[in-house]
JSON list of C-alpha atoms in Angstrom, two decimals:
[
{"chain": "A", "resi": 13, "resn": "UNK", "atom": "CA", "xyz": [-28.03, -22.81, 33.68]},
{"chain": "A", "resi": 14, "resn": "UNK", "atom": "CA", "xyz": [-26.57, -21.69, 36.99]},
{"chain": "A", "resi": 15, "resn": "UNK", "atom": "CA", "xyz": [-24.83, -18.25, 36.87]},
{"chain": "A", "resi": 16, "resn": "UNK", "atom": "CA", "xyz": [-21.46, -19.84, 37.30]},
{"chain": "A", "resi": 17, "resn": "UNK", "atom": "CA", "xyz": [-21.71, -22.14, 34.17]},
{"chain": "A", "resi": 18, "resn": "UNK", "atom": "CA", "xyz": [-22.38, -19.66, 32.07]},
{"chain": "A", "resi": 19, "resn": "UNK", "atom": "CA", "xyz": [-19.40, -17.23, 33.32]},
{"chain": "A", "resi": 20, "resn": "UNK", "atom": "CA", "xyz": [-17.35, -20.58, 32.83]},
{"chain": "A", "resi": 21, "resn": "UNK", "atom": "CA", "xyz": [-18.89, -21.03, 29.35]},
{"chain": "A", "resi": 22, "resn": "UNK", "atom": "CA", "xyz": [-17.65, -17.03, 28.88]},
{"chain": "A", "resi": 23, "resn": "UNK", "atom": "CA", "xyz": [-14.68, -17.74, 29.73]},
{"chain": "A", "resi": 24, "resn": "UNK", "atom": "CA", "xyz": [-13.68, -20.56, 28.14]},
{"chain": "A", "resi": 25, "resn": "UNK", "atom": "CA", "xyz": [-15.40, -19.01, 24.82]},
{"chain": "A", "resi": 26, "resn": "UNK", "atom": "CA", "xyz": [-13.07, -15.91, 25.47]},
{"chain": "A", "resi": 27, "resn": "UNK", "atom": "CA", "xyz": [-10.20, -17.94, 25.92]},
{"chain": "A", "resi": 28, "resn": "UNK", "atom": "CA", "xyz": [-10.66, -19.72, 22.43]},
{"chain": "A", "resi": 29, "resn": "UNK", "atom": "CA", "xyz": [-10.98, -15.98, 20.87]},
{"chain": "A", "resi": 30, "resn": "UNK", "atom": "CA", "xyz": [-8.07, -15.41, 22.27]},
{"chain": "A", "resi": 31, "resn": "UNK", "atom": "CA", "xyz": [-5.97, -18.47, 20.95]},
{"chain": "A", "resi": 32, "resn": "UNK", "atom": "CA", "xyz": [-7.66, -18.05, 17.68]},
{"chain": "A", "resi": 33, "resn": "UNK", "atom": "CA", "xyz": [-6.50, -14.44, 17.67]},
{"chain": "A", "resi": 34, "resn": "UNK", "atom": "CA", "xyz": [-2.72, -15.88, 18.40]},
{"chain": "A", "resi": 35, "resn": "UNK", "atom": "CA", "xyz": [-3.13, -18.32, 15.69]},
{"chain": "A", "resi": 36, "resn": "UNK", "atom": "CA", "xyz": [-3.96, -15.78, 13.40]},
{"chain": "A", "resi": 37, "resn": "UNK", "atom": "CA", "xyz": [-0.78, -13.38, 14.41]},
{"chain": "A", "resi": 38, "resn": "UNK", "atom": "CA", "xyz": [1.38, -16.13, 14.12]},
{"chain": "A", "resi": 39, "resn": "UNK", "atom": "CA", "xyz": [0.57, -17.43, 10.88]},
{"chain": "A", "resi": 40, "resn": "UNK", "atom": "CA", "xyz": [-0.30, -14.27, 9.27]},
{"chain": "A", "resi": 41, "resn": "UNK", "atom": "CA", "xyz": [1.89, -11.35, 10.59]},
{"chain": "A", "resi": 42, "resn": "UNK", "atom": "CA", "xyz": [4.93, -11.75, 8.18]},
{"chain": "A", "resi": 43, "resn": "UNK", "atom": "CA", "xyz": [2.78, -12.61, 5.22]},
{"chain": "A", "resi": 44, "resn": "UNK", "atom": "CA", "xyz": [0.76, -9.42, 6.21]},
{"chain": "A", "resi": 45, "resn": "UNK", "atom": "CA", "xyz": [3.56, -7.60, 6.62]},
{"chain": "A", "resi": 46, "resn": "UNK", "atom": "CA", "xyz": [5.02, -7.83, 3.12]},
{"chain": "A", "resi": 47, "resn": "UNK", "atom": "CA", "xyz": [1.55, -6.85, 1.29]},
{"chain": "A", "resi": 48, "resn": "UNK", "atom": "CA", "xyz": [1.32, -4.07, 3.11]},
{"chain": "A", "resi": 49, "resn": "UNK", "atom": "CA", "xyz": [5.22, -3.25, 2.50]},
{"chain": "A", "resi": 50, "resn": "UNK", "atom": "CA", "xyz": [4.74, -4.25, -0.78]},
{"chain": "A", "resi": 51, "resn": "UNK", "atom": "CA", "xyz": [1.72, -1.30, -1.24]},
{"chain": "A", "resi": 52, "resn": "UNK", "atom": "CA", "xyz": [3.31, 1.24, 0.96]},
{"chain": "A", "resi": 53, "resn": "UNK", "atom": "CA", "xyz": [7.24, 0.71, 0.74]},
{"chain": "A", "resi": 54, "resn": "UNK", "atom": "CA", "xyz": [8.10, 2.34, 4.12]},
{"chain": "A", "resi": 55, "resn": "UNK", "atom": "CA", "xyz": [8.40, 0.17, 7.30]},
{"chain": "A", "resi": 56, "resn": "UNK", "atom": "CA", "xyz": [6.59, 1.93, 10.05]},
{"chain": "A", "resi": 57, "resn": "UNK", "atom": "CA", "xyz": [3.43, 2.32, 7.75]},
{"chain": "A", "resi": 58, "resn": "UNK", "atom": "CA", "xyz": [3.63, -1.22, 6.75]},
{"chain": "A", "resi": 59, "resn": "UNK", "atom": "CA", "xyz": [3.86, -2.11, 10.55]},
{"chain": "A", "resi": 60, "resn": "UNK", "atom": "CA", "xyz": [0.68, 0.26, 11.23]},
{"chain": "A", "resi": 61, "resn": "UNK", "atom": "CA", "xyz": [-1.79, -1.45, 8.36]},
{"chain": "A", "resi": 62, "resn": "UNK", "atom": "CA", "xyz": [-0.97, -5.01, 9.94]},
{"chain": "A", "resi": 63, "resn": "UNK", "atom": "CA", "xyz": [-1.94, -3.37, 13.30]},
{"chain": "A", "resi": 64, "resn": "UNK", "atom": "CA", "xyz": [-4.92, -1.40, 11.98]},
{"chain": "A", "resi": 65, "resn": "UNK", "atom": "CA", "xyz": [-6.14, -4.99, 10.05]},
{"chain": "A", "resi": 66, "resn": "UNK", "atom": "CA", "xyz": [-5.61, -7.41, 13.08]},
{"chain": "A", "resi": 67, "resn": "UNK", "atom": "CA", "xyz": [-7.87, -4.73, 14.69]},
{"chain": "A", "resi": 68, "resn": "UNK", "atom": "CA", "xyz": [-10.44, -4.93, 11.88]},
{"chain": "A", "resi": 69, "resn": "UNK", "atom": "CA", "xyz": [-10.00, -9.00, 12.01]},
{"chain": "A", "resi": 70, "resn": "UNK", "atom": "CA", "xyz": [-10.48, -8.43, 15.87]},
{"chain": "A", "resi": 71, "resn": "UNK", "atom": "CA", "xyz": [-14.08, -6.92, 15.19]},
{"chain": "A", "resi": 72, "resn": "UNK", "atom": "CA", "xyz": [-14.63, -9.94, 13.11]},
{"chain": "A", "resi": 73, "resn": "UNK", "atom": "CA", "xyz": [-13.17, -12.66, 14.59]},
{"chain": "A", "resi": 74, "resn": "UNK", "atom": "CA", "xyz": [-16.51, -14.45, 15.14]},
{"chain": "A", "resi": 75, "resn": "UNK", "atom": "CA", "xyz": [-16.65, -15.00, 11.53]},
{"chain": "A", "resi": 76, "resn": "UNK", "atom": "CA", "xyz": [-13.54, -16.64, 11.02]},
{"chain": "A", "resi": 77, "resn": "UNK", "atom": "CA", "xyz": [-13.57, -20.63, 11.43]},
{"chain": "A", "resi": 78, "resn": "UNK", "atom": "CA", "xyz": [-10.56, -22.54, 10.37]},
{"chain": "A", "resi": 79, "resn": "UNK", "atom": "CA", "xyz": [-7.47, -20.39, 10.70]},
{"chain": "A", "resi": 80, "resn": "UNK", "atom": "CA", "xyz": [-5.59, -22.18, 8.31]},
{"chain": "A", "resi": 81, "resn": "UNK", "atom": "CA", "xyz": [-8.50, -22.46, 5.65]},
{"chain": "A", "resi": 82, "resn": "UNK", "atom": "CA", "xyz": [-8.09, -20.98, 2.28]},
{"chain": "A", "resi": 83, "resn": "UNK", "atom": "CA", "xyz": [-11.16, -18.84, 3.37]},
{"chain": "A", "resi": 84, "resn": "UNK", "atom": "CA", "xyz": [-9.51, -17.66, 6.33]},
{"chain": "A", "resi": 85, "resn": "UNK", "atom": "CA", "xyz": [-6.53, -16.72, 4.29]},
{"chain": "A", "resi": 86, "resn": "UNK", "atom": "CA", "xyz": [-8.10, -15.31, 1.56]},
{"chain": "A", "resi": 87, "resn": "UNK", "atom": "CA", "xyz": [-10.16, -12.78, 4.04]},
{"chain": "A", "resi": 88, "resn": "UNK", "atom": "CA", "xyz": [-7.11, -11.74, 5.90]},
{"chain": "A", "resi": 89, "resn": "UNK", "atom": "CA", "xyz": [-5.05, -10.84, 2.29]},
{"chain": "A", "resi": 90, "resn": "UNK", "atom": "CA", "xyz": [-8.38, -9.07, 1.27]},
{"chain": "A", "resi": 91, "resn": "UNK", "atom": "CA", "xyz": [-8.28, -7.40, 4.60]},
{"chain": "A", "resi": 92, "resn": "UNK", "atom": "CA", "xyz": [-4.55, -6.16, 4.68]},
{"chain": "A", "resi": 93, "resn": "UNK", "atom": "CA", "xyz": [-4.67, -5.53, 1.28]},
{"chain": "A", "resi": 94, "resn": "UNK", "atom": "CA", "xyz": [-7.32, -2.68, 1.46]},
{"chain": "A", "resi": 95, "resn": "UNK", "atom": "CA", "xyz": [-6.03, -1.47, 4.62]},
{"chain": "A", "resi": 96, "resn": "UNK", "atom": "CA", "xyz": [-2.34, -0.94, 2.85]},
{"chain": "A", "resi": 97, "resn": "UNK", "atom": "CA", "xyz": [-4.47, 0.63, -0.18]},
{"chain": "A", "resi": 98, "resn": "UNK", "atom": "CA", "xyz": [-6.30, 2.86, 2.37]},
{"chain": "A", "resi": 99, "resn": "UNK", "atom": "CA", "xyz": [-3.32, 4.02, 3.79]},
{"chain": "A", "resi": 100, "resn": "UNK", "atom": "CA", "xyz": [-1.37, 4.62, 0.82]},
{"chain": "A", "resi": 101, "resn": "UNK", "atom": "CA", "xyz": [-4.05, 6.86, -0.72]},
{"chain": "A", "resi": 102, "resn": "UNK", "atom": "CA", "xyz": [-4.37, 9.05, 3.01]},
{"chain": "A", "resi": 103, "resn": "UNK", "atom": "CA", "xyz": [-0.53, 9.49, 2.34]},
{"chain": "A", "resi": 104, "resn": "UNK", "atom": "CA", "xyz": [-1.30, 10.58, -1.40]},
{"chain": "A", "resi": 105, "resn": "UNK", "atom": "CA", "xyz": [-4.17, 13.00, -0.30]},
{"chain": "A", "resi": 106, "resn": "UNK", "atom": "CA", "xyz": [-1.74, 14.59, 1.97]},
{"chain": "A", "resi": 107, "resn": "UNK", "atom": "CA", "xyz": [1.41, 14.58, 0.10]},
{"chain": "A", "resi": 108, "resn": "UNK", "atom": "CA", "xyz": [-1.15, 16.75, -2.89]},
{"chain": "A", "resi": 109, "resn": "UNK", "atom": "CA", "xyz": [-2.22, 19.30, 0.68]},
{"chain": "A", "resi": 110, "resn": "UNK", "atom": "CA", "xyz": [0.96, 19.58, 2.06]},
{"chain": "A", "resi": 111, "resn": "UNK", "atom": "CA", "xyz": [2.96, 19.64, -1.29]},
{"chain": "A", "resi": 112, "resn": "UNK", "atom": "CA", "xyz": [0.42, 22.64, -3.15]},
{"chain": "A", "resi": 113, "resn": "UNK", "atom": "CA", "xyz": [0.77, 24.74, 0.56]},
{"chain": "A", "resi": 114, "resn": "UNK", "atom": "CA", "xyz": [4.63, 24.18, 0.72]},
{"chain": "A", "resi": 115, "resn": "UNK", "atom": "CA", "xyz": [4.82, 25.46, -2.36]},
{"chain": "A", "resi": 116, "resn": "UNK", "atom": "CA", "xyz": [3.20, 28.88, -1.59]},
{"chain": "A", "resi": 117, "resn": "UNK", "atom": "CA", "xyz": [5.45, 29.24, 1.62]},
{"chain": "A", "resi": 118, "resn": "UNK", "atom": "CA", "xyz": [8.52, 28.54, -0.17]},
{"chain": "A", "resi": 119, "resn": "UNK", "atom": "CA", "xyz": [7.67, 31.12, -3.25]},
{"chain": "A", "resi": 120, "resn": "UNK", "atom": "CA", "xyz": [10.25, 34.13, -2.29]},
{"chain": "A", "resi": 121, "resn": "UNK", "atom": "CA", "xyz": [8.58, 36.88, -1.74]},
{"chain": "A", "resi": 122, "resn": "UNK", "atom": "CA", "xyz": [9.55, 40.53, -3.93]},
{"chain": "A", "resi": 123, "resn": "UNK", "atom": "CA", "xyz": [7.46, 42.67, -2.74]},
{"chain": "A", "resi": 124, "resn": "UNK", "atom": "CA", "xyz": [6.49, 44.25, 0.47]},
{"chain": "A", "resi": 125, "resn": "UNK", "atom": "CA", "xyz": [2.96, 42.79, 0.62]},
{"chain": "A", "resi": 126, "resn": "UNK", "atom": "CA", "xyz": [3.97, 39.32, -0.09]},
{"chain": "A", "resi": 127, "resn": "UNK", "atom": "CA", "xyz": [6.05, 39.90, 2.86]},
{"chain": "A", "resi": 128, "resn": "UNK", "atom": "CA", "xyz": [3.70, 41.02, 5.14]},
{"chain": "A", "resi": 129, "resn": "UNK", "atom": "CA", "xyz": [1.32, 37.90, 3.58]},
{"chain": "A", "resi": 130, "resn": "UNK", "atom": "CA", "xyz": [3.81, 35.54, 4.44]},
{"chain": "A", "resi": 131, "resn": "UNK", "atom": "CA", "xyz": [4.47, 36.77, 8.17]},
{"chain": "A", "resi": 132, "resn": "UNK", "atom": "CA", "xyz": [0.87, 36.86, 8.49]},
{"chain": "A", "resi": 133, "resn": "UNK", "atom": "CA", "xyz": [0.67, 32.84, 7.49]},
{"chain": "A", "resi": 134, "resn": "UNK", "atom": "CA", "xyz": [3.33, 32.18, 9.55]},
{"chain": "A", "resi": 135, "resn": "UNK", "atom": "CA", "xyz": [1.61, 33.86, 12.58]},
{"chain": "A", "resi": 136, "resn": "UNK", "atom": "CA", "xyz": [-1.72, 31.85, 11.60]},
{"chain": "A", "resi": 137, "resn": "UNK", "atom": "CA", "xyz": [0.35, 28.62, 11.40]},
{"chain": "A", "resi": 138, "resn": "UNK", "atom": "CA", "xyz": [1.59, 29.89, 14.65]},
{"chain": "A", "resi": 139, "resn": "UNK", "atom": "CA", "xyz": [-1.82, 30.56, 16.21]},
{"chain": "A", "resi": 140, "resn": "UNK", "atom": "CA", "xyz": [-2.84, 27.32, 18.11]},
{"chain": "A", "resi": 141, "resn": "UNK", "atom": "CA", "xyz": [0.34, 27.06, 20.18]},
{"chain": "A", "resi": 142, "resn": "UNK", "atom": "CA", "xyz": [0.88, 28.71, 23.50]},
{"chain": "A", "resi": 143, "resn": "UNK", "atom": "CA", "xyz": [3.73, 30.95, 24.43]},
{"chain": "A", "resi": 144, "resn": "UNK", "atom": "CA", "xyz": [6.51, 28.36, 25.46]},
{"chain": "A", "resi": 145, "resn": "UNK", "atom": "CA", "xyz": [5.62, 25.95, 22.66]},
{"chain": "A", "resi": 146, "resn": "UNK", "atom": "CA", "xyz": [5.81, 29.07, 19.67]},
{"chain": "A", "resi": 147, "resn": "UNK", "atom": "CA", "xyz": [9.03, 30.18, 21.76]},
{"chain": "A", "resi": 148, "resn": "UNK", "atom": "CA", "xyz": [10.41, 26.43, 21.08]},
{"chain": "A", "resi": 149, "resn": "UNK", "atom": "CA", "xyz": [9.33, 26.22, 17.52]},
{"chain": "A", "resi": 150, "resn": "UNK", "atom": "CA", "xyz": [10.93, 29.63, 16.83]},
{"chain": "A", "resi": 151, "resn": "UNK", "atom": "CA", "xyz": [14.29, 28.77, 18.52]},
{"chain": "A", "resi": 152, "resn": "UNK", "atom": "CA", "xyz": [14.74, 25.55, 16.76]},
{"chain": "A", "resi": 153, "resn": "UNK", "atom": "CA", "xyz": [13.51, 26.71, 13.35]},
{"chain": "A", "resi": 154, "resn": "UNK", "atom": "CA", "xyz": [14.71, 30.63, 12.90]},
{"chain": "A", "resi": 155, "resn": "UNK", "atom": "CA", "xyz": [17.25, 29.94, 15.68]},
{"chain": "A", "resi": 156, "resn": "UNK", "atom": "CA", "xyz": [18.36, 26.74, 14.46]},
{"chain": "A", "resi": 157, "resn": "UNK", "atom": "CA", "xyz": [19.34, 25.70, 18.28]},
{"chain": "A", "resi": 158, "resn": "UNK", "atom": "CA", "xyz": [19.52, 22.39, 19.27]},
{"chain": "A", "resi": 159, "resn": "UNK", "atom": "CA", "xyz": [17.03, 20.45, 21.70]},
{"chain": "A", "resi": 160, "resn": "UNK", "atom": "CA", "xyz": [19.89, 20.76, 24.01]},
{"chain": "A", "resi": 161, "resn": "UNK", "atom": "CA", "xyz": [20.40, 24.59, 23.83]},
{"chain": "A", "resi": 162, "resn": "UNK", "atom": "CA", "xyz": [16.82, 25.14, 24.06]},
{"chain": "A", "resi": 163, "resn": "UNK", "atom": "CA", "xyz": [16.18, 22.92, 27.40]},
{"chain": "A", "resi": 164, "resn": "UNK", "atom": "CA", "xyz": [19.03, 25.17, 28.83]},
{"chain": "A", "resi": 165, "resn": "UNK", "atom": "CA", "xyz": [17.77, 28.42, 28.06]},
{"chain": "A", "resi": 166, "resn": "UNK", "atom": "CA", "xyz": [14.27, 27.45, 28.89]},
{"chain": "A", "resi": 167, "resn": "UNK", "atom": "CA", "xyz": [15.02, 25.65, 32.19]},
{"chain": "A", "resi": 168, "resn": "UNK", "atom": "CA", "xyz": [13.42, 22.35, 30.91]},
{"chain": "A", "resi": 169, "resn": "UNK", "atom": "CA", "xyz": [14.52, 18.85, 30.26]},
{"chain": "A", "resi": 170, "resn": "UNK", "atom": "CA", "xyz": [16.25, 18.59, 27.01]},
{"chain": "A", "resi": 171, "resn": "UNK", "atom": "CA", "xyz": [13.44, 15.49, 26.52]},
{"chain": "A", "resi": 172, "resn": "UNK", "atom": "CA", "xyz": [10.80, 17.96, 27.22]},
{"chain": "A", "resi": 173, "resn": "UNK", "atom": "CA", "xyz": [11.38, 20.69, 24.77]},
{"chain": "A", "resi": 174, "resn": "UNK", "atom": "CA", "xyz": [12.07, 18.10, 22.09]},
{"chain": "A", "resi": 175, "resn": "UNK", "atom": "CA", "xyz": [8.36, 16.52, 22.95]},
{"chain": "A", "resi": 176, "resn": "UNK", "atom": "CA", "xyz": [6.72, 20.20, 23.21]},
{"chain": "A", "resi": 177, "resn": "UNK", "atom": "CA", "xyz": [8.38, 20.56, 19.52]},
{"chain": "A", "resi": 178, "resn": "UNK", "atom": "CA", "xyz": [7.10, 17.47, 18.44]},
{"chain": "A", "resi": 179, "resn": "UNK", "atom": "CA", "xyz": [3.95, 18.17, 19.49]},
{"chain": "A", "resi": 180, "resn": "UNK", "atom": "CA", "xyz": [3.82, 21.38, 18.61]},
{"chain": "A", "resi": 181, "resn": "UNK", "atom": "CA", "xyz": [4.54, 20.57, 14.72]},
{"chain": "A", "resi": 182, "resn": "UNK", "atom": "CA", "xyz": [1.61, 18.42, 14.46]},
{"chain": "A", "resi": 183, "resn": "UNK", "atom": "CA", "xyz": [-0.60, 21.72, 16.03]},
{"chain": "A", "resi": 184, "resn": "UNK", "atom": "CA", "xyz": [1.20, 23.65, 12.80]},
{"chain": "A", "resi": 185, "resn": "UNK", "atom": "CA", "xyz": [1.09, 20.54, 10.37]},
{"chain": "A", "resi": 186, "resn": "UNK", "atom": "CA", "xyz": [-2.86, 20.33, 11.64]},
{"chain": "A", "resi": 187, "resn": "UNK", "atom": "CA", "xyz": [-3.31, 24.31, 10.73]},
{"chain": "A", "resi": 188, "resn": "UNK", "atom": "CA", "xyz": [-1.73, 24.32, 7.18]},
{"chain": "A", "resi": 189, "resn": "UNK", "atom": "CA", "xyz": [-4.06, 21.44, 6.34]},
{"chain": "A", "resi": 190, "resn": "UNK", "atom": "CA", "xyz": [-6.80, 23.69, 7.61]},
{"chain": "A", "resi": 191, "resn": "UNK", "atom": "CA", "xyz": [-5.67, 26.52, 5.64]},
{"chain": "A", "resi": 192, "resn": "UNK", "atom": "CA", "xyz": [-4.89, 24.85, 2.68]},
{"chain": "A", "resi": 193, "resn": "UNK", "atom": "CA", "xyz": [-8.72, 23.38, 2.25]},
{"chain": "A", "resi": 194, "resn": "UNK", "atom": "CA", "xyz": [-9.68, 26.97, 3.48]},
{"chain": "A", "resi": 195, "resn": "UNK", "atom": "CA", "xyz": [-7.53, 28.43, 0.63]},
{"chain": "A", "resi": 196, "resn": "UNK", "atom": "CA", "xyz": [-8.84, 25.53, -2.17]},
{"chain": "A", "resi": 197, "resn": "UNK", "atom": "CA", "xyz": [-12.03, 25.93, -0.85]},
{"chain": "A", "resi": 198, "resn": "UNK", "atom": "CA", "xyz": [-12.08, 29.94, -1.92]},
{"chain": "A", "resi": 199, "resn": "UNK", "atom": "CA", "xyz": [-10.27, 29.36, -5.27]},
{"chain": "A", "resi": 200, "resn": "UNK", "atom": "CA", "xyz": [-12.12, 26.98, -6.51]},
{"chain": "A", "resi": 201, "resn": "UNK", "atom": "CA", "xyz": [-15.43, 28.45, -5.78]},
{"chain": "A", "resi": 202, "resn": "UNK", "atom": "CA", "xyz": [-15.15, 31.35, -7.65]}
]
């Protein structure tokens, strides 16, 4: 076959994924959406398994015929349903992590070396950010400023310090996770 056959073969082929692929969405998307709601009762994590599925149907799009088979439907519930249950039991995993090391922060310390415990997992919680980013976190959170107030005293865009925060919280939310497997990791070997 001449070289330009075949890229019009290719292309045409692509093109068919592609209308298959809008098929699927079309048909699919709402009925996706409410098994995955159903499983995970919260909207944006609903919204992310039929994204993370049509990505796994994506890989596997060759292997889908009729759209509108029973096959074909029966593959894409099996699909969204085990994505949903995947997600729901991440968000189990890390409601136990972050729920057993909230705890321990929030226990009110009485003595003076529970204080100086405490200050020192705050500083290790503290430990991956830079200078302006800890200096944001600690204005907002022992400070209590707004986004606003902060931007102002730091020069910045109010936008700016609220996305250095942001980011910034998943650098600390990242840490505790690490300490908290570091800390089950120790009390469960002895």
């Amino acid at each position: 076959q001449p070289v330009s056959e075949r890229g019009e073969q290719m292309a045409t082929h692509k093109e068919k994924e592609q209308e298959k692929l809008k098929l699927l969405y079309d048909i699919y998307e709402q009925p996706m959406y409410r098994i995955a709601y159903a499983i995970l009762h919260h909207t944006e994590q609903a919204e992310d398994a039929v994204s993370d599925a049509f990505l796994r149907i994506l890989k596997n799009l060759k292997k889908i015929g009729d759209v509108r088979s029973e096959k074909t439907k029966h593959y894409i519930i099996s699909i969204i349903r085990s994505t949903a249950i995947n997600q729901y039991r991440q968000n189990q995993r890390d409601s136990e992590r972050y729920t057993v090391w909230d705890d321990r922060i929030l226990q009110v310390p009485n003595q003076k070396d529970d204080i100086e415990q405490l200050l020192a997992n705050i500083a290790e919680l503290l430990e991956p950010l830079n200078d302006l980013d800890r200096q944001i976190v600690l204005m907002r959170c022992e400070e209590e400023l707004s986004f606003r107030e902060i931007a102002e005293r730091l020069s910045m865009k109010e936008a700016a310090a609220r996305k250095r925060f942001e980011r910034a919280r998943k650098a600390i939310q990242q840490k505790k996770g690490e300490l908290y497997d570091e800390i089950r990791t120790q009390l469960f070997s002895v």
